[in-house]
Structure formats: C-alpha cells, structure tokens
Short mmCIF file of C-alpha atoms in Angstrom, two decimals:
data_model
loop_
_atom_site.label_atom_id
_atom_site.label_comp_id
_atom_site.label_asym_id
_atom_site.label_seq_id
_atom_site.Cartn_x
_atom_site.Cartn_y
_atom_site.Cartn_z
CA MET B 1 -94.18 -6.57 32.72
CA ALA B 2 -96.81 -6.23 29.99
CA ALA B 3 -95.45 -5.12 26.63
CA GLN B 4 -98.24 -2.61 25.98
CA LEU B 5 -99.53 -0.25 28.67
CA SER B 6 -102.50 2.10 28.60
CA PRO B 7 -101.70 5.85 28.70
CA SER B 8 -102.62 6.06 32.38
CA GLU B 9 -100.53 2.97 33.21
CA SER B 10 -97.62 4.40 31.27
CA ILE B 11 -97.79 7.70 33.16
CA ALA B 12 -98.02 5.85 36.49
CA LEU B 13 -94.90 3.80 35.71
CA ILE B 14 -92.99 6.88 34.52
CA LYS B 15 -93.67 8.64 37.82
CA ALA B 16 -93.18 5.57 40.03
CA ASN B 17 -90.25 5.03 42.44
CA LEU B 18 -89.07 8.64 42.24
CA ALA B 19 -88.20 11.07 45.02
CA GLU B 20 -89.72 14.04 43.16
CA VAL B 21 -91.15 15.10 39.80
CA LEU B 22 -90.96 18.71 38.61
CA ASN B 23 -93.46 19.94 36.00
CA PRO B 24 -95.41 16.65 35.70
CA GLU B 25 -97.89 18.36 33.38
CA VAL B 26 -95.28 18.14 30.59
CA ILE B 27 -95.43 14.33 30.87
CA ASP B 28 -99.22 14.24 30.87
CA ASN B 29 -99.44 16.55 27.86
CA ALA B 30 -97.08 14.48 25.70
CA ILE B 31 -98.86 11.17 26.39
CA LEU B 32 -102.51 12.20 26.81
CA ASN B 33 -102.83 15.18 24.44
CA GLU B 34 -100.07 14.73 21.86
CA LYS B 35 -100.47 10.92 22.07
CA ARG B 36 -96.81 10.11 21.52
CA PRO B 37 -94.01 8.46 23.51
CA LEU B 38 -92.37 10.66 26.12
CA LYS B 39 -88.79 11.59 25.20
CA VAL B 40 -86.45 11.44 28.20
CA TYR B 41 -82.72 11.86 28.60
CA TRP B 42 -80.31 10.78 31.28
CA GLY B 43 -76.73 11.99 31.23
CA THR B 44 -73.64 10.46 32.75
CA ALA B 45 -70.11 11.83 32.73
CA SER B 46 -67.73 9.05 31.75
CA THR B 47 -65.19 9.27 34.57
CA GLY B 48 -64.63 6.40 37.05
CA ARG B 49 -65.68 2.78 36.55
CA PRO B 50 -69.47 2.38 36.82
CA HIS B 51 -70.50 0.57 40.02
CA CYS B 52 -73.72 -0.97 41.34
CA GLY B 53 -74.96 2.48 42.38
CA TYR B 54 -75.68 2.92 38.65
CA PHE B 55 -78.40 0.29 39.02
CA VAL B 56 -80.63 2.98 40.57
CA PRO B 57 -80.87 5.25 37.48
CA LEU B 58 -80.69 2.23 35.19
CA MET B 59 -83.69 0.66 36.96
CA LYS B 60 -85.61 3.87 36.26
CA ILE B 61 -84.45 3.84 32.63
CA ALA B 62 -85.65 0.23 32.39
CA GLU B 63 -89.05 1.31 33.74
CA LEU B 64 -89.19 4.23 31.28
CA LEU B 65 -88.48 1.86 28.39
CA ALA B 66 -91.15 -0.52 29.68
CA ALA B 67 -93.55 2.46 29.80
CA GLY B 68 -92.98 3.06 26.10
CA CYS B 69 -90.65 6.06 26.39
CA HIS B 70 -87.90 6.95 23.94
CA VAL B 71 -84.82 7.19 26.16
CA LYS B 72 -81.64 9.00 25.18
CA ILE B 73 -78.49 8.40 27.21
CA LEU B 74 -76.04 11.25 26.97
CA LEU B 75 -72.46 10.07 27.31
CA ALA B 76 -71.16 13.39 28.53
CA ASP B 77 -67.56 13.11 27.40
CA ILE B 78 -66.92 16.87 27.44
CA HIS B 79 -68.60 17.18 30.86
CA ALA B 80 -66.28 14.44 32.15
CA TYR B 81 -63.28 16.55 31.21
CA LEU B 82 -64.76 19.79 32.56
CA ASP B 83 -65.63 18.33 35.98
CA ASN B 84 -62.28 19.24 37.55
CA MET B 85 -60.63 17.21 34.78
CA LYS B 86 -61.63 13.90 36.39
CA ALA B 87 -61.01 12.07 33.11
CA PRO B 88 -57.85 12.89 31.13
CA LEU B 89 -58.74 14.10 27.64
CA GLU B 90 -56.92 11.23 25.95
CA LEU B 91 -58.97 8.65 27.92
CA VAL B 92 -62.41 10.28 27.64
CA GLU B 93 -63.26 8.70 24.27
CA TYR B 94 -62.49 5.17 25.48
CA ARG B 95 -64.33 5.68 28.77
CA ALA B 96 -67.47 6.90 26.98
CA LYS B 97 -67.43 3.77 24.80
CA TYR B 98 -66.89 1.60 27.89
CA TYR B 99 -69.93 3.20 29.54
CA GLU B 100 -72.03 2.52 26.45
CA LEU B 101 -71.10 -1.17 26.34
CA LEU B 102 -71.59 -1.62 30.09
CA ILE B 103 -74.95 0.20 30.23
CA LYS B 104 -76.34 -1.82 27.31
CA SER B 105 -75.25 -5.04 28.96
CA THR B 106 -76.73 -4.01 32.33
CA LEU B 107 -80.13 -3.13 30.87
CA LYS B 108 -80.26 -6.39 28.92
CA ALA B 109 -79.39 -8.22 32.15
CA VAL B 110 -82.67 -7.06 33.73
CA GLY B 111 -84.64 -8.17 30.68
CA VAL B 112 -85.35 -4.79 29.07
CA ASP B 113 -85.91 -4.26 25.36
CA ILE B 114 -83.38 -1.60 24.33
CA LYS B 115 -84.77 -0.89 20.83
CA ARG B 116 -86.01 2.54 21.96
CA LEU B 117 -82.69 3.31 23.66
CA GLU B 118 -80.32 5.77 22.00
CA PHE B 119 -76.76 6.72 22.96
CA ILE B 120 -75.49 10.22 22.10
CA TYR B 121 -72.00 11.57 22.73
CA GLY B 122 -71.90 15.13 24.03
CA SER B 123 -69.06 16.02 21.69
CA SER B 124 -71.30 15.20 18.70
CA TYR B 125 -73.22 18.48 19.15
CA GLN B 126 -71.71 20.49 22.02
CA LEU B 127 -68.96 21.84 19.77
CA SER B 128 -71.36 23.16 17.11
CA LYS B 129 -71.70 26.85 16.28
CA GLU B 130 -75.34 26.96 17.40
CA TYR B 131 -74.70 25.28 20.75
CA THR B 132 -71.68 27.49 21.41
CA MET B 133 -73.71 30.65 20.72
CA ASP B 134 -76.48 29.51 23.09
CA ARG B 135 -73.87 28.72 25.72
CA PHE B 136 -72.52 32.26 25.32
CA LYS B 137 -76.06 33.59 25.84
CA LEU B 138 -76.45 31.64 29.09
CA GLU B 139 -73.00 32.71 30.26
CA GLY B 140 -73.99 36.31 29.61
CA ILE B 141 -76.99 36.16 31.96
CA THR B 142 -75.56 33.86 34.67
CA ARG B 143 -73.66 35.19 37.67
CA ILE B 144 -70.75 33.21 39.09
CA ASN B 145 -72.41 32.55 42.44
CA VAL B 146 -75.54 31.25 40.66
CA ALA B 147 -73.47 28.83 38.55
CA GLN B 148 -71.59 27.65 41.65
CA LYS B 149 -74.83 27.10 43.55
CA ALA B 150 -76.38 25.19 40.64
CA GLY B 151 -73.53 22.70 40.46
CA ALA B 152 -72.75 22.57 44.19
CA GLU B 153 -73.85 18.95 44.71
CA VAL B 154 -72.67 17.57 41.38
CA VAL B 155 -69.46 19.34 40.36
CA LYS B 156 -66.41 18.88 42.58
CA GLN B 157 -66.09 22.04 44.66
CA THR B 158 -62.80 23.80 45.33
CA ASP B 159 -61.83 27.10 46.92
CA ASP B 160 -60.69 28.37 43.52
CA PRO B 161 -63.02 26.75 40.93
CA THR B 162 -62.15 26.47 37.27
CA LEU B 163 -64.39 27.98 34.61
CA GLY B 164 -65.06 24.47 33.32
CA GLY B 165 -66.85 23.55 36.54
CA LEU B 166 -68.94 26.72 36.40
CA ILE B 167 -70.00 26.05 32.80
CA TYR B 168 -71.02 22.45 33.59
CA PRO B 169 -74.57 23.29 34.86
CA LEU B 170 -75.17 25.66 31.93
CA MET B 171 -74.32 22.92 29.44
CA GLN B 172 -76.53 20.40 31.23
CA ALA B 173 -79.44 22.81 30.94
CA LEU B 174 -78.80 23.39 27.23
CA ASP B 175 -78.62 19.64 26.61
CA GLU B 176 -82.38 19.42 27.20
CA GLN B 177 -82.97 21.57 24.13
CA TYR B 178 -80.33 20.08 21.87
CA LEU B 179 -81.34 16.49 22.67
CA ASP B 180 -84.96 17.41 21.84
CA VAL B 181 -86.54 15.84 24.93
CA ASP B 182 -89.58 16.39 27.13
CA ALA B 183 -87.91 15.43 30.40
CA GLN B 184 -84.57 14.86 32.07
CA LEU B 185 -83.84 12.10 34.58
CA GLY B 186 -81.33 12.53 37.40
CA GLY B 187 -80.76 12.14 41.12
CA VAL B 188 -82.09 14.49 43.79
CA ASP B 189 -78.53 15.83 44.01
CA GLN B 190 -79.15 17.50 40.62
CA ARG B 191 -82.22 19.43 41.71
CA LYS B 192 -80.38 22.78 41.66
CA ILE B 193 -79.25 22.20 38.08
CA PHE B 194 -82.83 21.31 37.13
CA THR B 195 -84.25 24.47 38.69
CA PHE B 196 -81.50 26.48 36.99
CA ALA B 197 -82.66 25.06 33.64
CA MET B 198 -86.30 25.83 34.42
CA GLU B 199 -85.49 29.42 35.33
CA ASN B 200 -83.04 30.19 32.52
CA LEU B 201 -83.93 28.25 29.37
CA PRO B 202 -87.07 30.39 28.81
CA LYS B 203 -84.85 33.50 28.96
CA ILE B 204 -83.11 32.40 25.75
CA GLY B 205 -86.31 31.24 24.06
CA TYR B 206 -86.59 27.56 25.02
CA SER B 207 -89.36 25.67 26.82
CA ILE B 208 -89.39 24.19 30.31
CA ARG B 209 -88.95 20.44 30.63
CA ALA B 210 -90.14 17.97 33.24
CA HIS B 211 -87.55 16.62 35.67
CA LEU B 212 -87.59 13.15 37.20
CA MET B 213 -85.51 12.70 40.34
CA ASN B 214 -84.28 9.38 41.69
CA PRO B 215 -83.63 8.97 45.41
CA MET B 216 -79.98 8.74 46.45
CA VAL B 217 -79.22 5.22 47.65
CA ARG B 218 -76.85 5.00 50.59
CA GLY B 219 -73.50 3.32 50.02
CA LEU B 220 -72.55 0.02 51.61
CA GLY B 221 -69.85 1.67 53.72
CA GLU B 222 -69.88 4.86 55.77
CA GLN B 223 -70.61 7.25 52.88
CA ASP B 224 -74.08 8.63 52.15
CA LYS B 225 -74.03 7.22 48.62
CA MET B 226 -72.09 4.72 46.57
CA SER B 227 -68.94 6.40 45.41
CA ALA B 228 -66.09 5.37 43.14
CA SER B 229 -63.70 6.97 45.62
CA ASP B 230 -64.75 4.70 48.52
CA ALA B 231 -63.85 1.08 47.75
CA ASP B 232 -65.90 -0.24 50.68
CA SER B 233 -69.06 1.61 49.63
CA LYS B 234 -69.28 0.25 46.09
CA ILE B 235 -69.44 -2.96 44.10
CA ASP B 236 -68.24 -2.75 40.51
CA LEU B 237 -70.56 -4.06 37.81
CA LEU B 238 -67.82 -6.47 36.70
CA ASP B 239 -66.76 -7.65 40.16
CA SER B 240 -66.44 -11.41 40.54
CA ALA B 241 -68.99 -13.40 42.53
CA ALA B 242 -66.39 -13.88 45.27
CA ASP B 243 -65.67 -10.14 45.45
CA VAL B 244 -69.39 -9.37 45.66
CA GLU B 245 -69.77 -11.78 48.57
CA LYS B 246 -66.69 -10.37 50.31
CA LYS B 247 -67.83 -6.74 49.97
CA LEU B 248 -71.38 -7.45 51.11
CA LYS B 249 -70.08 -9.29 54.18
CA LYS B 250 -68.16 -6.11 55.08
CA ALA B 251 -71.13 -3.82 54.31
CA LYS B 252 -72.43 -1.66 57.14
CA CYS B 253 -75.75 -3.16 58.24
CA VAL B 254 -76.63 -2.30 61.84
CA PRO B 255 -79.04 -4.83 63.41
CA LYS B 256 -82.65 -3.60 63.74
CA GLU B 257 -81.80 -0.19 62.17
CA VAL B 258 -83.69 0.41 58.92
CA ALA B 259 -82.90 4.10 58.41
CA ASP B 260 -79.64 4.82 56.56
CA ASN B 261 -79.15 1.11 55.92
CA GLY B 262 -77.47 0.75 52.52
CA VAL B 263 -78.21 -2.99 52.24
CA ILE B 264 -81.96 -2.54 52.75
CA ALA B 265 -81.99 0.50 50.44
CA PHE B 266 -80.34 -1.53 47.67
CA VAL B 267 -82.89 -4.31 48.03
CA GLU B 268 -85.72 -1.76 47.83
CA HIS B 269 -84.50 0.43 44.99
CA VAL B 270 -82.76 -2.17 42.83
CA VAL B 271 -83.56 -5.82 43.55
CA PHE B 272 -87.35 -5.54 44.04
CA ARG B 273 -87.66 -3.44 40.88
CA ALA B 274 -85.44 -5.76 38.85
CA ILE B 275 -87.57 -8.75 39.85
CA ALA B 276 -90.73 -6.84 38.88
CA LEU B 277 -89.34 -6.02 35.44
CA LYS B 278 -88.70 -9.69 34.67
CA GLY B 279 -92.30 -10.91 35.01
CA ASP B 280 -95.97 -10.05 35.35
CA LYS B 281 -96.25 -11.28 38.96
CA ASP B 282 -95.50 -9.22 42.03
CA PRO B 283 -91.84 -9.31 43.01
CA GLN B 284 -90.81 -11.70 45.76
CA PHE B 285 -87.56 -11.42 47.69
CA VAL B 286 -86.76 -14.82 49.20
CA VAL B 287 -84.41 -15.16 52.17
CA ARG B 288 -83.16 -18.71 52.75
CA ARG B 289 -82.60 -19.94 56.30
CA ARG B 290 -80.58 -22.98 57.33
CA ASP B 291 -82.90 -24.50 59.93
CA ALA B 292 -86.23 -22.86 59.17
CA GLU B 293 -88.65 -22.06 56.38
CA PRO B 294 -87.50 -19.26 54.05
CA LEU B 295 -88.71 -15.72 54.60
CA VAL B 296 -90.65 -14.56 51.52
CA TYR B 297 -91.32 -10.86 50.98
CA ASP B 298 -93.59 -9.41 48.33
CA ASP B 299 -93.86 -6.14 50.23
CA MET B 300 -90.95 -3.92 51.20
CA GLN B 301 -92.63 -2.63 54.33
CA LYS B 302 -92.97 -6.16 55.70
CA LEU B 303 -89.24 -6.70 55.09
CA LYS B 304 -88.42 -3.50 56.97
CA ASP B 305 -90.72 -4.46 59.86
CA ASP B 306 -89.08 -7.89 60.17
CA TYR B 307 -85.63 -6.33 60.10
CA ALA B 308 -86.56 -3.86 62.85
CA ALA B 309 -87.92 -6.80 64.90
CA ASP B 310 -84.67 -8.77 64.33
CA ILE B 311 -86.55 -11.57 62.56
CA LEU B 312 -84.55 -10.70 59.44
CA THR B 313 -80.94 -10.35 60.58
CA PRO B 314 -77.99 -8.65 58.85
CA GLN B 315 -76.44 -12.04 58.09
CA LEU B 316 -79.62 -13.33 56.45
CA ILE B 317 -80.33 -10.26 54.30
CA LYS B 318 -76.68 -9.99 53.20
CA ALA B 319 -76.64 -13.63 52.10
CA ALA B 320 -79.89 -13.20 50.16
CA LEU B 321 -78.71 -9.99 48.52
CA THR B 322 -75.44 -11.69 47.52
CA THR B 323 -77.42 -14.37 45.67
CA TYR B 324 -79.72 -11.92 43.87
CA LEU B 325 -76.98 -9.45 42.98
CA ASN B 326 -74.70 -12.14 41.56
CA GLU B 327 -77.61 -13.38 39.44
CA MET B 328 -78.03 -9.84 38.08
CA LEU B 329 -74.31 -9.40 37.43
CA ALA B 330 -73.68 -12.82 35.85
CA PRO B 331 -74.95 -11.85 32.33
CA ILE B 332 -72.85 -8.66 32.43
CA ARG B 333 -69.72 -10.63 33.30
CA ALA B 334 -70.57 -13.13 30.54
CA ASP B 335 -70.92 -10.33 27.96
CA PHE B 336 -67.54 -8.93 28.99
CA GLU B 337 -65.77 -12.30 28.85
CA ALA B 338 -67.25 -13.06 25.41
CA SER B 339 -66.37 -9.70 23.82
CA PRO B 340 -62.78 -8.89 22.81
CA GLU B 341 -63.97 -5.36 21.97
CA PHE B 342 -65.40 -4.88 25.47
CA GLN B 343 -62.14 -6.07 27.04
CA GLU B 344 -59.96 -3.92 24.77
CA VAL B 345 -62.02 -0.79 25.45
CA GLN B 346 -61.79 -1.37 29.20
CA ALA B 347 -58.01 -1.77 29.01
CA LYS B 348 -57.68 1.51 27.07
CA ALA B 349 -60.19 3.39 29.23
CA TYR B 350 -58.62 2.39 32.53
CA PRO B 351 -55.00 1.48 31.82
CA VAL B 352 -53.17 -0.26 34.62
CA VAL B 353 -50.36 1.96 35.86
CA GLU B 354 -47.43 -0.05 37.15
CA VAL B 355 -45.91 1.49 40.23
CA LYS B 356 -42.18 0.84 40.26
CA LYS B 357 -40.77 0.02 43.66
CA VAL B 358 -37.91 2.27 44.61
CA VAL B 359 -35.05 0.10 45.82
CA LYS B 360 -33.05 1.93 48.43
CA GLN B 361 -29.37 1.86 47.59
CA LYS B 362 -27.11 0.79 50.39
CA LYS B 363 -24.41 3.28 51.10
CA ASP B 364 -20.82 2.07 50.78
CA LYS B 365 -19.49 2.54 54.28
CA GLY B 366 -15.94 1.59 53.30
CA ASP B 367 -13.47 -0.82 54.88
CA PRO B 368 -14.87 -2.04 58.25
CA ALA B 369 -11.41 -2.01 59.83
CA LEU B 370 -10.75 1.58 58.80
CA ARG B 371 -14.23 2.56 59.93
CA ALA B 372 -13.61 0.96 63.34
CA ALA B 373 -10.30 2.79 63.64
CA ALA B 374 -11.93 6.11 62.86
CA GLN B 375 -14.68 5.48 65.41
CA ALA B 376 -12.10 4.51 68.03
CA LYS B 377 -10.06 7.62 67.30
CA ALA B 378 -13.12 9.84 67.66
CA LYS B 379 -14.05 8.12 70.89
CA ALA B 380 -10.52 8.49 72.23
CA ALA B 381 -10.41 12.16 71.30
CA ALA B 382 -13.65 12.77 73.17
CA ALA B 383 -12.38 10.86 76.17
CA ALA B 384 -9.03 12.70 76.08
CA LYS B 385 -10.79 16.03 76.02
CA ALA B 386 -12.90 15.05 79.01
CA ALA B 387 -9.81 13.80 80.84
CA GLY B 388 -7.71 16.88 80.07
CA ALA B 389 -5.14 14.88 78.05
CA SER B 390 -3.53 16.13 74.88
CA GLN B 391 -4.93 14.43 71.76
CA SER B 392 -1.43 14.43 70.25
CA ASP B 393 -0.17 12.32 73.20
CA ILE B 394 -2.57 9.42 72.65
CA VAL B 395 -3.17 6.98 69.80
CA ALA B 396 -6.35 4.97 69.35
CA GLN B 397 -5.74 1.52 67.90
CA PRO B 398 -8.23 -0.22 65.51
CA ASP B 399 -9.40 -2.58 68.26
CA GLY B 400 -10.34 0.45 70.38
CA HIS B 401 -7.59 0.41 73.02
CA ILE B 402 -5.59 3.57 73.75
CA GLU B 403 -1.80 3.94 73.68
CA GLY B 404 0.47 6.92 74.39
CA LYS B 405 1.83 9.12 77.16
CA ASP B 406 -1.61 10.26 78.42
CA ALA B 407 -3.37 6.93 77.83
CA GLU B 408 -3.82 6.40 81.56
CA LYS B 409 -5.72 9.64 81.91
CA VAL B 410 -8.08 8.62 79.15
CA ILE B 411 -8.68 5.10 80.45
CA ILE B 412 -8.98 5.94 84.16
CA GLY B 413 -10.35 9.42 83.72
CA PRO B 414 -9.49 12.67 85.45
CA SER B 415 -8.67 12.87 89.12
CA SER B 416 -11.51 13.21 91.57
CA GLU B 417 -10.50 16.82 92.25
CA GLU B 418 -10.60 17.68 88.57
CA LEU B 419 -13.92 15.87 88.14
CA LEU B 420 -15.52 17.63 91.11
CA LYS B 421 -14.21 20.95 89.84
CA LYS B 422 -15.79 20.35 86.43
CA LEU B 423 -19.05 19.33 88.00
CA GLU B 424 -18.86 22.25 90.42
CA VAL B 425 -19.73 19.98 93.33
CA LYS B 426 -19.52 21.79 96.65
CA ASP B 427 -18.94 20.21 100.06
CA SER B 428 -22.15 20.01 102.00
#
C-alpha cells in the first residue's frame, strides 16, 4: 500500500469495503475543501475477550490509517459496565488496558503504521460536568421507546431494562462531539444508534457526523456473527496454532453453498484485505493441493464461483485459511509471550475462577448387622400383617429367619380361604 495517497484515492479507500456510508459529504468536505486528515472514531466496550471477529473493524481501521486518517479508538469502559453490567466494575480498568494492548498488536501484525492512532478511555471525559449536562439534555428530549429502539441490536435486551442500557445509545451519540471527530465507524448493527445521533445531536447544538458501517461477518458456527458467548463460532486472537486448526476444522462450511458461509466471509473481509495492506500488488489467496497445482485467487468472485462448482472444497479452503490466519496471529502471540505487562493485565482482566468440586459425603448407615436386623424385623412385620399373625408373637432374627408362635403363618402365609377372602375372589 502506497504511503501517500491523492485526495481522491484517500476518499475511495475510506469508503471501500463498507456495507453503507451515511452523510458521505462530510468526508468529502474534510479532505477536498478543508484539506486535512479525516478524524474518525471507533468505540469498543471492553467486556469479553476479543476474538477474530474484531479483525473486521480492525481491517477497516487499518485502511483508514493507510488513507491518512487520524483514528481514535474509544475504550468504552463506562459503556462496558452499563451494558447490562457485562464487565464487573473492578475488572473494567484491566479489560480496557488489555483491549488497548491487543488492538495495537493486531494492527501492527497486518503491517499498519499506528502513529496516527490514539486510544481514549471513556471515563477520561464522560464523567465531566459538561458531558453530564449534555447527557441530561439528551435524556430530557428522548423517550424510553426511542432509546430502546436505538440500542436494540447492540445493548442486551431484557423484559425489564435497566436505565444504564437506555442511556448507552445517548452516550454513544455524544461521544462523536466530545471526541471531536468527523465520522464514526461501526457495524451495520449500530445503524439505529447512528440515525439517533443524526436526528438528536443537532437538537442540542451539535453537527451531524458521517457514519461508516462494516458488514457483519457470519460466525464459524451456527450463529449469524462471531460471538464471545458461542465458543464454536469464534477464534480468540491469542489462540494457539493447534486450537485455530481444530476450530476451523469444526467450522460450518456447507459444500457448494456460498451464502451464509462464515469461512468464505472471513477470507473475503479479513484475509484478502490483510494481504492487500502488506504490499502494493493485488492480493492473492493461494490454496495448496496435494496432488495438483495450487489454486490461486486474486479475485474474490472467482473464489466464490469455484466453491459453488465444488472445485474449491470445504477441506481445501479451511486448510488454506488455517495457514493464513495462523500467520496473522503469530506476531500477536509473540508480543504476548514477550511482554510480562501484557500477561499480567490479561490475568487481572480475566481472572481464572477455580470451581471447587463438591465431594458428596457418604452417610453413616451404622452397624451392618444391626441394619440387617432392622430390615428383617420390618420385613417380618409386613409379612405378619399380611398373614394375620400378631407381631408380638414373632421375632425376626438378624439373618432374616422368623421365630415365634405365629412364625409358621408368616413363612407359609395365610390359608387359601383367608387369601381368597382378602382378594375377594369369587367362584366362577
């Protein structure tokens, strides 16, 4: 990728590989008329461990940096707590730092210069008097159903939502002003928050920003997107090479089906773009075959056509993706292994909770001989009752045999007449 792009090339790269752009004129005005770098922010709530799904926004951030943009990454520590308290307050600080270290390492792994990259913690300004007053203003003009609708695809929904979840979209809108940016980057799942910001920021005196929306990449399992809650749908950024291979082997990849194929989507939205960022030539995705020439793709459509024709099989594309993904993850793993700070922050951010096994205590059932005697006595009593014998006239011994005046009744049972009478059997 060339270090210096023309204004038109820069705008083209900024708008490339996106599902949708809202208010693109804001981008054009900053670069063409004001002749300055576009200022963009992307926010992430520091909750679960970042996984390979994060490569999608990070690939776009890498492209924005290559286009000459000034990129601000908001480590939304307060948002993380507000979103149904996904991250305990005492862990939020460590998780935000973990995200910072991991994101820096990931962007460096794809060969991006991060000099124009800035990390900002939400708590550094979201607790200020000015921000709080503006939040009050937005709260005063926002109805509950509007706030719920705005955050419907981002904030965890419950039948009885907390106020924190309702305030989440309002804060995300305000962040555009307080981070002093021209545009916000997010997934298409955040479109309702973006339109909320466009409709409401002007009401409290602030300008409309542009919004860049990434496509949502399907997970590797059954879910629509990679999710920290579905172990089969995600690969952690620090997973070992063996774990990556194991998870990709299990990935859902239906033969000849291109639509809703998470493996193909990952190749398209992550691997092809990562290859392009590392050099000036067109990206090539090479698929090795055991007994034939390799398949070489410099065009994603050709790859999709070959997959639909079963020339490129699930086994072949999974093996190729395993190789490329492990090459991308290797520098991140190396950074982690070489940094005591990185390792310490991870341990504090995601402490291992030891689950103690509950050992079931065996009940003391007492002396076996006495227990046998008691069981025999109970059995004898039941038999005596059935036989019409008096319990006081029999004695059950520990070995189970019966002694006493009515022992015969118990052992042999009642007479046939008595038995028939009890059963109420009538002559036919």
